[in-house]
mmCIF file of C-alpha atoms in Angstrom:
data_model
loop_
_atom_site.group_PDB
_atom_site.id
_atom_site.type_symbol
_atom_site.label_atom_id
_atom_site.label_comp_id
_atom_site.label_asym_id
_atom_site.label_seq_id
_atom_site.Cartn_x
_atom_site.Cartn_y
_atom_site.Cartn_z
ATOM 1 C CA UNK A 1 -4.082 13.883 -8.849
ATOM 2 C CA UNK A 2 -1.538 14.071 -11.418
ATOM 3 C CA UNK A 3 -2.807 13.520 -14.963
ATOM 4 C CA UNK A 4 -0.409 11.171 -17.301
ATOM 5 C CA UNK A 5 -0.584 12.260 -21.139
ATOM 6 C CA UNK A 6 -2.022 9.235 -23.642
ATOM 7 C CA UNK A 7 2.018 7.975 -24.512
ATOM 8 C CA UNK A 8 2.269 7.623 -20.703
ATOM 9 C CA UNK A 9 -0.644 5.683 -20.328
ATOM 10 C CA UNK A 10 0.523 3.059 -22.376
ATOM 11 C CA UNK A 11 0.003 -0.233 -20.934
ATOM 12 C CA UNK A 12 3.183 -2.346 -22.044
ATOM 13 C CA UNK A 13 2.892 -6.069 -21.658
ATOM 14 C CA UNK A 14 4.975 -8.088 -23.959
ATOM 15 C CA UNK A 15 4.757 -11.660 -24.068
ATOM 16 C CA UNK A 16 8.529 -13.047 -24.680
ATOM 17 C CA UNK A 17 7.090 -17.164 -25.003
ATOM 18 C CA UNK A 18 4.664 -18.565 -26.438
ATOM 19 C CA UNK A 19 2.312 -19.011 -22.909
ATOM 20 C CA UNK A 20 0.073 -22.132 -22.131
ATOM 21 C CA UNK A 21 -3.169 -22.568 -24.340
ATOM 22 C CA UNK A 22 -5.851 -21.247 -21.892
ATOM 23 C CA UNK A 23 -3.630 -19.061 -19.733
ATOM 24 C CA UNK A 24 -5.105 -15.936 -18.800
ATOM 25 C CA UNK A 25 -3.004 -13.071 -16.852
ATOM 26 C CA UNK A 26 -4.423 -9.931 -16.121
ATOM 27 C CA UNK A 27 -2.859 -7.015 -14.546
ATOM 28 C CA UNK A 28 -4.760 -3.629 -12.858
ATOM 29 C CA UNK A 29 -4.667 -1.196 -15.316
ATOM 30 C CA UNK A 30 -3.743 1.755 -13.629
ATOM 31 C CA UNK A 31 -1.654 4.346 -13.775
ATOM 32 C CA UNK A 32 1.830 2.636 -13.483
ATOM 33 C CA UNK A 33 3.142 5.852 -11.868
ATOM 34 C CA UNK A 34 5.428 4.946 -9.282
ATOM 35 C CA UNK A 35 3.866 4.835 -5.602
ATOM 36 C CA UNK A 36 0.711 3.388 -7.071
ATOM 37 C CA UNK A 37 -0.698 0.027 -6.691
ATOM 38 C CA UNK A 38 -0.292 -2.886 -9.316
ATOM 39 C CA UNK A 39 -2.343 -5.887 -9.230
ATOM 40 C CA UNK A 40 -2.472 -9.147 -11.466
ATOM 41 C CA UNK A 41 -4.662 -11.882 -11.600
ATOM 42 C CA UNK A 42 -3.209 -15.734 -13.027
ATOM 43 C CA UNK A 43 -5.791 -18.388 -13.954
ATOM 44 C CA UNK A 44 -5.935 -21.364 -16.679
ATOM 45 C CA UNK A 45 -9.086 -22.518 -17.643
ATOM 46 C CA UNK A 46 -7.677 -26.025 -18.501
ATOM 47 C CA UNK A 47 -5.009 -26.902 -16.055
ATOM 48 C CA UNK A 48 -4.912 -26.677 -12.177
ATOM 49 C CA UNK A 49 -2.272 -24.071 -10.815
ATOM 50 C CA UNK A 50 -0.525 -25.090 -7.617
ATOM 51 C CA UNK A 51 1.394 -22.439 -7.501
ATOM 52 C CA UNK A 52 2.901 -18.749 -8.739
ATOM 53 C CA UNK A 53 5.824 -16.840 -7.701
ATOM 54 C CA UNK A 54 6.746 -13.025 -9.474
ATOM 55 C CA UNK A 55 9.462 -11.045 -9.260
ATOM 56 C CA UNK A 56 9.146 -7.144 -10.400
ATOM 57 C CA UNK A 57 11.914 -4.462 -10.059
ATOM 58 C CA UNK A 58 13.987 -6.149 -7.950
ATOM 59 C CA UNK A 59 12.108 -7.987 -5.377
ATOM 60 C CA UNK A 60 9.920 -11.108 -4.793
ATOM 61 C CA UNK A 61 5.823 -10.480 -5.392
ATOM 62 C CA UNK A 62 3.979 -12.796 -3.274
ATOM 63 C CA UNK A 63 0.782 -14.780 -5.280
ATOM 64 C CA UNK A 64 -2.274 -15.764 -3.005
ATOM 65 C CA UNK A 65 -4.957 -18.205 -4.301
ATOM 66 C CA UNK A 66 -8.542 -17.147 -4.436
ATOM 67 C CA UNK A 67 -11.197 -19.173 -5.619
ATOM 68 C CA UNK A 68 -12.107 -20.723 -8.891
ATOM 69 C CA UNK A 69 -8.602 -21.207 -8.748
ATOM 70 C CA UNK A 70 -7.267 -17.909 -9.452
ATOM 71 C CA UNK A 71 -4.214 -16.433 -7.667
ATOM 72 C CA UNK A 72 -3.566 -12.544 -7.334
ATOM 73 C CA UNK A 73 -1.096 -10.583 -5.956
ATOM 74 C CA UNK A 74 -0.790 -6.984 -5.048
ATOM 75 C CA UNK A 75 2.583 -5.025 -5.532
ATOM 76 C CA UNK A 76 3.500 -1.323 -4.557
ATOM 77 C CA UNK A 77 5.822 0.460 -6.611
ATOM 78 C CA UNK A 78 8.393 2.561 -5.026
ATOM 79 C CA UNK A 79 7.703 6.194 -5.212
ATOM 80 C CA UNK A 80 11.547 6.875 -5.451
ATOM 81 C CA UNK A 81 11.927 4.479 -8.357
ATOM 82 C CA UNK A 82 13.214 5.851 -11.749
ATOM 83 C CA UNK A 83 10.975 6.116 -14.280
ATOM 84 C CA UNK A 84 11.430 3.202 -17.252
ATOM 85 C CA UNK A 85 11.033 -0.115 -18.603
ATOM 86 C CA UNK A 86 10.839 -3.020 -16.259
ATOM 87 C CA UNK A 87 10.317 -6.955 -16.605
ATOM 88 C CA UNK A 88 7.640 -8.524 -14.927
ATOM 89 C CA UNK A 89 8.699 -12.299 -14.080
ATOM 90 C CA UNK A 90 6.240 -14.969 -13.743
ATOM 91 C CA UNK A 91 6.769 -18.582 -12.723
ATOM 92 C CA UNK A 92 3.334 -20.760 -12.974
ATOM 93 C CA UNK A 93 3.915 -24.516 -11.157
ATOM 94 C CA UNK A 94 0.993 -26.473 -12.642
ATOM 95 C CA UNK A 95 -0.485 -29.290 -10.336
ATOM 96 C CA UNK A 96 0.325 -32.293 -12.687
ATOM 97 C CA UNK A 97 4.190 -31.079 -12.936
ATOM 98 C CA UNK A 98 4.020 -28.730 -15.936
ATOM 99 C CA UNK A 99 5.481 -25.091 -15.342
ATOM 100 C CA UNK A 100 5.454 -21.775 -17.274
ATOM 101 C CA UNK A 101 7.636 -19.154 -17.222
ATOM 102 C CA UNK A 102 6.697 -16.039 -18.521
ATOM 103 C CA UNK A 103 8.348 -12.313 -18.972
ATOM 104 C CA UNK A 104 6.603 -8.941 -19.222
ATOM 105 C CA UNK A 105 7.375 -5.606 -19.399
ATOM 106 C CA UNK A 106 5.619 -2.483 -17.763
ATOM 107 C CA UNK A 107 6.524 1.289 -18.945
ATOM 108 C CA UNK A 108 6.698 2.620 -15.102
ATOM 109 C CA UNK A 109 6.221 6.558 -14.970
ATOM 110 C CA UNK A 110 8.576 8.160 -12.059
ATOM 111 C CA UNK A 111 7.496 10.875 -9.877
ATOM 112 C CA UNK A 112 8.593 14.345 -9.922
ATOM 113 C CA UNK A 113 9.026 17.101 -7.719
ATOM 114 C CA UNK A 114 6.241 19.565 -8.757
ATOM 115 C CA UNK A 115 4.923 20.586 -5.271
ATOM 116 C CA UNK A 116 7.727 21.112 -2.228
ATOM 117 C CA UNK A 117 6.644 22.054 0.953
ATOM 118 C CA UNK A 118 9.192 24.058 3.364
ATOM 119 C CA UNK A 119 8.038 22.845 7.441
ATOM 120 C CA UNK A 120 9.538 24.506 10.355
ATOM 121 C CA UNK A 121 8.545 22.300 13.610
ATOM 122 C CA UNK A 122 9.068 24.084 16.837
ATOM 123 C CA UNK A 123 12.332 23.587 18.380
ATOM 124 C CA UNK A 124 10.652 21.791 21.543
ATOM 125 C CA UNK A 125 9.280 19.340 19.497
ATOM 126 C CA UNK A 126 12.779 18.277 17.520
ATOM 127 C CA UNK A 127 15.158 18.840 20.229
ATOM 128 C CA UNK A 128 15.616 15.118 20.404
ATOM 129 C CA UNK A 129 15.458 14.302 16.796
ATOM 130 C CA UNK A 130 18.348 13.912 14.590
ATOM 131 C CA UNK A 131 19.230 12.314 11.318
ATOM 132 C CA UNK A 132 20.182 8.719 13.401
ATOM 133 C CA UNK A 133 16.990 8.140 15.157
ATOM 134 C CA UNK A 134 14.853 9.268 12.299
ATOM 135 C CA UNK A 135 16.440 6.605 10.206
ATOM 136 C CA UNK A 136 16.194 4.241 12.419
ATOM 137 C CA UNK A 137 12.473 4.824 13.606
ATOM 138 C CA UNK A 138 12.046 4.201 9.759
ATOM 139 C CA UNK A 139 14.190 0.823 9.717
ATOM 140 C CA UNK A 140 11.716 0.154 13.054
ATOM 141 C CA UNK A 141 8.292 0.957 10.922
ATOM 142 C CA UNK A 142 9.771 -1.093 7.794
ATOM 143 C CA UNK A 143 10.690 -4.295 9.847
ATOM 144 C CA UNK A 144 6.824 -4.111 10.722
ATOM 145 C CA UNK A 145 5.266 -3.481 8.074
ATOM 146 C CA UNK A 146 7.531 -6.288 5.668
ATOM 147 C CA UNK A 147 5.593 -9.154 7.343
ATOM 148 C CA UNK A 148 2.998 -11.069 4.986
ATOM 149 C CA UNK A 149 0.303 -13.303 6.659
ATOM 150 C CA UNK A 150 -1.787 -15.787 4.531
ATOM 151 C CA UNK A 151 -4.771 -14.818 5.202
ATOM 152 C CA UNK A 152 -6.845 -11.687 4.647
ATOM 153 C CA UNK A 153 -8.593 -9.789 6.711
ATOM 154 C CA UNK A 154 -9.858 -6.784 4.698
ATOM 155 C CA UNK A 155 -13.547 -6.685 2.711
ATOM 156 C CA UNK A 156 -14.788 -4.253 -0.095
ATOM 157 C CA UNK A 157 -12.950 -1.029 0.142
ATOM 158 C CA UNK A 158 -10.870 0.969 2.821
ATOM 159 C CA UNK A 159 -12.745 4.009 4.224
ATOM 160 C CA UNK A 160 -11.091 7.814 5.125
ATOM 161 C CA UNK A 161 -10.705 7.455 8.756
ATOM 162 C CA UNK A 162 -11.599 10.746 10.076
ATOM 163 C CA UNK A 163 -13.305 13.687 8.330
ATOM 164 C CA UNK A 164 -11.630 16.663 7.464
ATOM 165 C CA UNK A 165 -9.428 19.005 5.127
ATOM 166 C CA UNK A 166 -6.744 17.161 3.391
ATOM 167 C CA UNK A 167 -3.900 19.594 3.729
ATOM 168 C CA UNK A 168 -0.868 17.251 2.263
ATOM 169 C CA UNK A 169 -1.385 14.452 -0.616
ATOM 170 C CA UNK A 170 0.557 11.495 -1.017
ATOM 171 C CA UNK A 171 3.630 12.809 -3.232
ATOM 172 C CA UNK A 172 4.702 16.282 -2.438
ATOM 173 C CA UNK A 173 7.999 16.660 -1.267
ATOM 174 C CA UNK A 174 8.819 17.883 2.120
ATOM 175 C CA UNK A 175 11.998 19.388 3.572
ATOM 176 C CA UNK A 176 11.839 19.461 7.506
ATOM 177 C CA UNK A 177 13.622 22.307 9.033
ATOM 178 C CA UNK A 178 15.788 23.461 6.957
ATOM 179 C CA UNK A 179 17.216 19.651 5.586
ATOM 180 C CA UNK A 180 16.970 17.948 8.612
ATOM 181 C CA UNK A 181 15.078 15.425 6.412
ATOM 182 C CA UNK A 182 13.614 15.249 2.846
ATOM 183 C CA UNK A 183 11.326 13.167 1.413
ATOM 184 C CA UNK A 184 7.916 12.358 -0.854
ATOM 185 C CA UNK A 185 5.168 12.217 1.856
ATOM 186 C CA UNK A 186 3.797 8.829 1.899
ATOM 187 C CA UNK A 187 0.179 9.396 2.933
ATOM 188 C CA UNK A 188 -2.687 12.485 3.333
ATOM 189 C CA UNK A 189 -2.558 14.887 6.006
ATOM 190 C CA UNK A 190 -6.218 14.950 7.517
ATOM 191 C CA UNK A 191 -6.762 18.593 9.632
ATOM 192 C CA UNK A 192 -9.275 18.191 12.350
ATOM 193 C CA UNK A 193 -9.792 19.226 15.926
ATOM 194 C CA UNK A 194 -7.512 17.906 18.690
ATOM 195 C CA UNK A 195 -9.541 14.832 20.484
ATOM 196 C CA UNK A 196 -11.262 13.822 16.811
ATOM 197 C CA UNK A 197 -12.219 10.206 16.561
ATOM 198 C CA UNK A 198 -9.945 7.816 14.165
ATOM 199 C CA UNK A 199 -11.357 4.814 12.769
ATOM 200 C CA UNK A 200 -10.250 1.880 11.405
ATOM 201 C CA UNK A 201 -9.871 2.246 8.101
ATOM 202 C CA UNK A 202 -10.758 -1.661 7.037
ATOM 203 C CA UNK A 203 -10.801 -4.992 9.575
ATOM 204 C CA UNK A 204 -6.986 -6.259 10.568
ATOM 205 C CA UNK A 205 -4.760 -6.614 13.547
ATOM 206 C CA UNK A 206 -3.518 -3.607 15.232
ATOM 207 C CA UNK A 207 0.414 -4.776 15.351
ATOM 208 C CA UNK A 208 1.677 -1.496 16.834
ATOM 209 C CA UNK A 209 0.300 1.186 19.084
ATOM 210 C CA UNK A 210 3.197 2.916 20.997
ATOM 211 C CA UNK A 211 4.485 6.711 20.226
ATOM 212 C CA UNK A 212 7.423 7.421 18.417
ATOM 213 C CA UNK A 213 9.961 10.073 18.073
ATOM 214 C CA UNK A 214 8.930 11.780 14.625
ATOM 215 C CA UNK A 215 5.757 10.206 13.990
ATOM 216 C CA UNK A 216 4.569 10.609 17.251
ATOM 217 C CA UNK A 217 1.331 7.904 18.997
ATOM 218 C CA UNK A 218 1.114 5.368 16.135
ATOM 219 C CA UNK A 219 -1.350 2.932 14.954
ATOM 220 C CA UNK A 220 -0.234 0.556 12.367
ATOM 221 C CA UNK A 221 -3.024 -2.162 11.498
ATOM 222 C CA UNK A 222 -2.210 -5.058 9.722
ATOM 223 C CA UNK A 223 -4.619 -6.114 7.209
ATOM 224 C CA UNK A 224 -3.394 -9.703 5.590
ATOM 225 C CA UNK A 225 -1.596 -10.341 2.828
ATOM 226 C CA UNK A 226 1.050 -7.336 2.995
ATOM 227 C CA UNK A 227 -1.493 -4.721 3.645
ATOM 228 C CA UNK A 228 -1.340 -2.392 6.314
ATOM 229 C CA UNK A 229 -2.753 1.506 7.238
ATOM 230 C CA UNK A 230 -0.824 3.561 9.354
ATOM 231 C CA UNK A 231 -2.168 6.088 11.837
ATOM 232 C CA UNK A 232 0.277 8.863 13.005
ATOM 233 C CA UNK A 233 0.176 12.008 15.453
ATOM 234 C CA UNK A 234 -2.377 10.670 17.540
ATOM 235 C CA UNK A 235 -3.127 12.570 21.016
ATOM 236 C CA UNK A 236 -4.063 9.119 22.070
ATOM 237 C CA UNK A 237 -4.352 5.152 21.128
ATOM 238 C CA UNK A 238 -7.191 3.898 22.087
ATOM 239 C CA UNK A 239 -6.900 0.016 21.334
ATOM 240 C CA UNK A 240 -4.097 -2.413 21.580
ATOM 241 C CA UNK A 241 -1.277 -4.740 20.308
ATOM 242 C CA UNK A 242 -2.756 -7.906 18.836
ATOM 243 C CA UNK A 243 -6.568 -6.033 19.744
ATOM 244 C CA UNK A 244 -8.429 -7.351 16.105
ATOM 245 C CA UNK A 245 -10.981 -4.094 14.929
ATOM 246 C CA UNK A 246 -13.398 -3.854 12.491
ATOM 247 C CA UNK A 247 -13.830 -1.731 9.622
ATOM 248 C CA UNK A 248 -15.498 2.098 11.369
ATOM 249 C CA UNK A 249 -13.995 1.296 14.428
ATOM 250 C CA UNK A 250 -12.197 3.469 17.234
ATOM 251 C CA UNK A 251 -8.483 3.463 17.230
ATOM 252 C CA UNK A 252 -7.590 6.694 18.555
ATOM 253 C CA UNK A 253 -8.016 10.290 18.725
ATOM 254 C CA UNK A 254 -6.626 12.991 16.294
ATOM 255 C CA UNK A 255 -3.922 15.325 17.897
ATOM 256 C CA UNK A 256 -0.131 16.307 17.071
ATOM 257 C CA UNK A 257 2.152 14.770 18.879
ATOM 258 C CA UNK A 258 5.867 13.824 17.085
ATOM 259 C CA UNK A 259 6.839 16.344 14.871
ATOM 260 C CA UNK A 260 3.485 17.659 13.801
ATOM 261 C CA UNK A 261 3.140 21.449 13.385
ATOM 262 C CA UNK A 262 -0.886 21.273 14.448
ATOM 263 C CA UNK A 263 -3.194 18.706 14.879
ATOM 264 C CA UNK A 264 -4.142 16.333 12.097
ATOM 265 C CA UNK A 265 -3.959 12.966 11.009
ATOM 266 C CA UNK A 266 -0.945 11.370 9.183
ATOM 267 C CA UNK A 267 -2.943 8.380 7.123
ATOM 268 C CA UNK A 268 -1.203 5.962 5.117
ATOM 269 C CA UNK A 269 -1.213 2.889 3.333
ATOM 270 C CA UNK A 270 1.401 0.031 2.615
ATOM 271 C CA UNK A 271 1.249 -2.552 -0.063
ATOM 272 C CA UNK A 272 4.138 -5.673 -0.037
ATOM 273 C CA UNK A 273 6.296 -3.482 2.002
ATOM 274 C CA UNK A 274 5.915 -0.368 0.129
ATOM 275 C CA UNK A 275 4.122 2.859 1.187
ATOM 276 C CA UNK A 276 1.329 3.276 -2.041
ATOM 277 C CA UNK A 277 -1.540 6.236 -3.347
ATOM 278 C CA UNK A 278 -4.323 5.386 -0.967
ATOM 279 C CA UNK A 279 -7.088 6.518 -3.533
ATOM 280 C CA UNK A 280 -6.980 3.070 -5.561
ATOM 281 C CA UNK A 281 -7.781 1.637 -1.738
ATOM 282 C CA UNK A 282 -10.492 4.284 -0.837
ATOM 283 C CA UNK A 283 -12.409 4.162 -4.031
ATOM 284 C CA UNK A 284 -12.237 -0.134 -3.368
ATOM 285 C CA UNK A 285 -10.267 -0.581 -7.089
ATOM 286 C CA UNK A 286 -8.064 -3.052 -5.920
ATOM 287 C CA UNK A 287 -11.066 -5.194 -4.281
ATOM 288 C CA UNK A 288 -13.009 -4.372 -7.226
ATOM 289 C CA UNK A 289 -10.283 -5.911 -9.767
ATOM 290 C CA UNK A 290 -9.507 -8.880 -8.140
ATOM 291 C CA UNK A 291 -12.784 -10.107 -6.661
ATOM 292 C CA UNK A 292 -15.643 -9.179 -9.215
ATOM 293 C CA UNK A 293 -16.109 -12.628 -9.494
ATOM 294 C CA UNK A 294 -17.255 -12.729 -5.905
ATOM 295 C CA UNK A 295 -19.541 -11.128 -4.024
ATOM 296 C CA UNK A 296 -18.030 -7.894 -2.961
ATOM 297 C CA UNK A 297 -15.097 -9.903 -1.492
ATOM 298 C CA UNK A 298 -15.677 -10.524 2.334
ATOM 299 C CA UNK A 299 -19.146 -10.464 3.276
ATOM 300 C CA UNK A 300 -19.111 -7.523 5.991
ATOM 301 C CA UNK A 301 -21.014 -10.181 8.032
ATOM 302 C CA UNK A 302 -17.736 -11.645 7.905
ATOM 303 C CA UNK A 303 -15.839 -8.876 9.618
ATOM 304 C CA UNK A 304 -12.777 -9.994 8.468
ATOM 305 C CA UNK A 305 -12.447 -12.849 9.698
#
């Protein structure tokens, strides 16, 4: 992983109103690199919250209570965003009729290019792809993965689902053929033999499992609350649409179908529509941060559901 020098890591939050006497906000303290994960946490310890609503570069951040009447919310941040300053708006709605408005600021690093990787796929495998249906295969995977259900469905921390060599991290930059497309790779490239069993990487809904032209047999699961893990290249699906799996469980096998120059497995994860680092998922951070007042989150008893 890339390391940030000390002036980078500065966390910025800057409180622009006086806030409510026994307000406490908390935000992950990460990174704040773009395509990581940010987190907060919003809780008063004298006054009931009935509500939150956020807004951060640009676009609406969806708050979900827990208990002891805490809310949280969970926010990507767009790998191809620039690098710089950006407010943090937060409106409280207080169950007697009170509200707070509040306004941070977070110092957001950007990403750069350090590691481009030239691809040449096989002429067989592209000879129906072109600039058109690759953009709109992605315009099909975002209209998926932009839905936000209530409830969650994920416990404790999201697991690697297959074992092998990771030959591709999360931000180096690809160009495909020559500039048929470029772009940051949003996920790890697992290598493994052909017919390798995928699991699920945490419990959720599987809410696609078709193949596609670039990406090839997909699995997208759909884990509650904006979070979903993607699955690409698969030589075949092994559950179905609306199927509910558990965390460890069979999906599909490993292969190279789409445009794939070997077998492997594409595997990726979204946060409020936005494709994020999956190490803050794998190493359970997130569920760490925002339920350490609870026991591990879900109980795996649970399962999810």
């Amino acid at each position: 992983m890339k390391k940030l020098n000390l002036f980078n890591l500065v966390f910025l939050v800057l409180f622009f109103q006086k806030t409510a006497i026994g307000l406490d906000v908390k935000f992950f303290k990460d990174k704040f690199l773009t395509g990581k994960t940010l987190a907060g946490l919003v809780k008063d310890k004298n006054k009931e919250i009935s509500d939150v609503q956020g807004n951060f570069m640009g676009a609406a951040v969806d708050f979900f209570p827990g208990d002891d009447g805490r809310f949280y919310c969970i926010k990507g941040i767009n790998i191809y965003a620039k690098g710089g300053e950006y407010p943090f708006l937060l409106n409280i709605q207080y169950k007697n009729g009170e509200k707070e408005a509040i306004e941070y600021k977070f110092l957001i690093e950007g990403r750069k290019i350090e590691k481009k990787e030239e691809i040449k796929i096989p002429d067989k495998k592209i000879k129906d792809i072109t600039k058109e249906n690759l953009a709109n295969e992605d315009v099909y995977i975002s209209n998926i993965i932009k839905q936000v259900t209530e409830k969650r469905m994920w416990w404790s921390n999201f697991i690697m689902p297959v074992e092998g060599v990771i030959t591709s991290s999360f931000d180096s930059f690809r160009s495909i053929n020559n500039g048929l497309t470029n772009f940051f790779h949003l996920g790890l490239d697992i290598a493994c033999p052909e017919g390798t069993q995928i699991k699920a990487s945490n419990c959720g809904e599987a809410v696609l499992t078709e193949k596609l032209i670039s990406r090839g047999n997909t699995v997208i699961i759909n884990h509650g609350q904006g979070i979903f893990s993607v699955y690409y290249h698969l030589s075949k699906v092994e559950v179905k649409e609306k199927d509910f799996v558990k965390k460890g469980d069979l999906i599909g096998l490993a292969g190279q179908t789409g445009m794939s120059t070997g077998p492997h497995l594409h595997f990726g994860i979204f946060a409020n529509r936005t494709a994020v680092d999956p190490e803050d998922w794998l190493q359970g951070s997130i569920e760490k941060f925002i339920f350490d007042h609870e026991t591990a989150g879900l109980k795996e008893s649970e399962n999810g559901r």
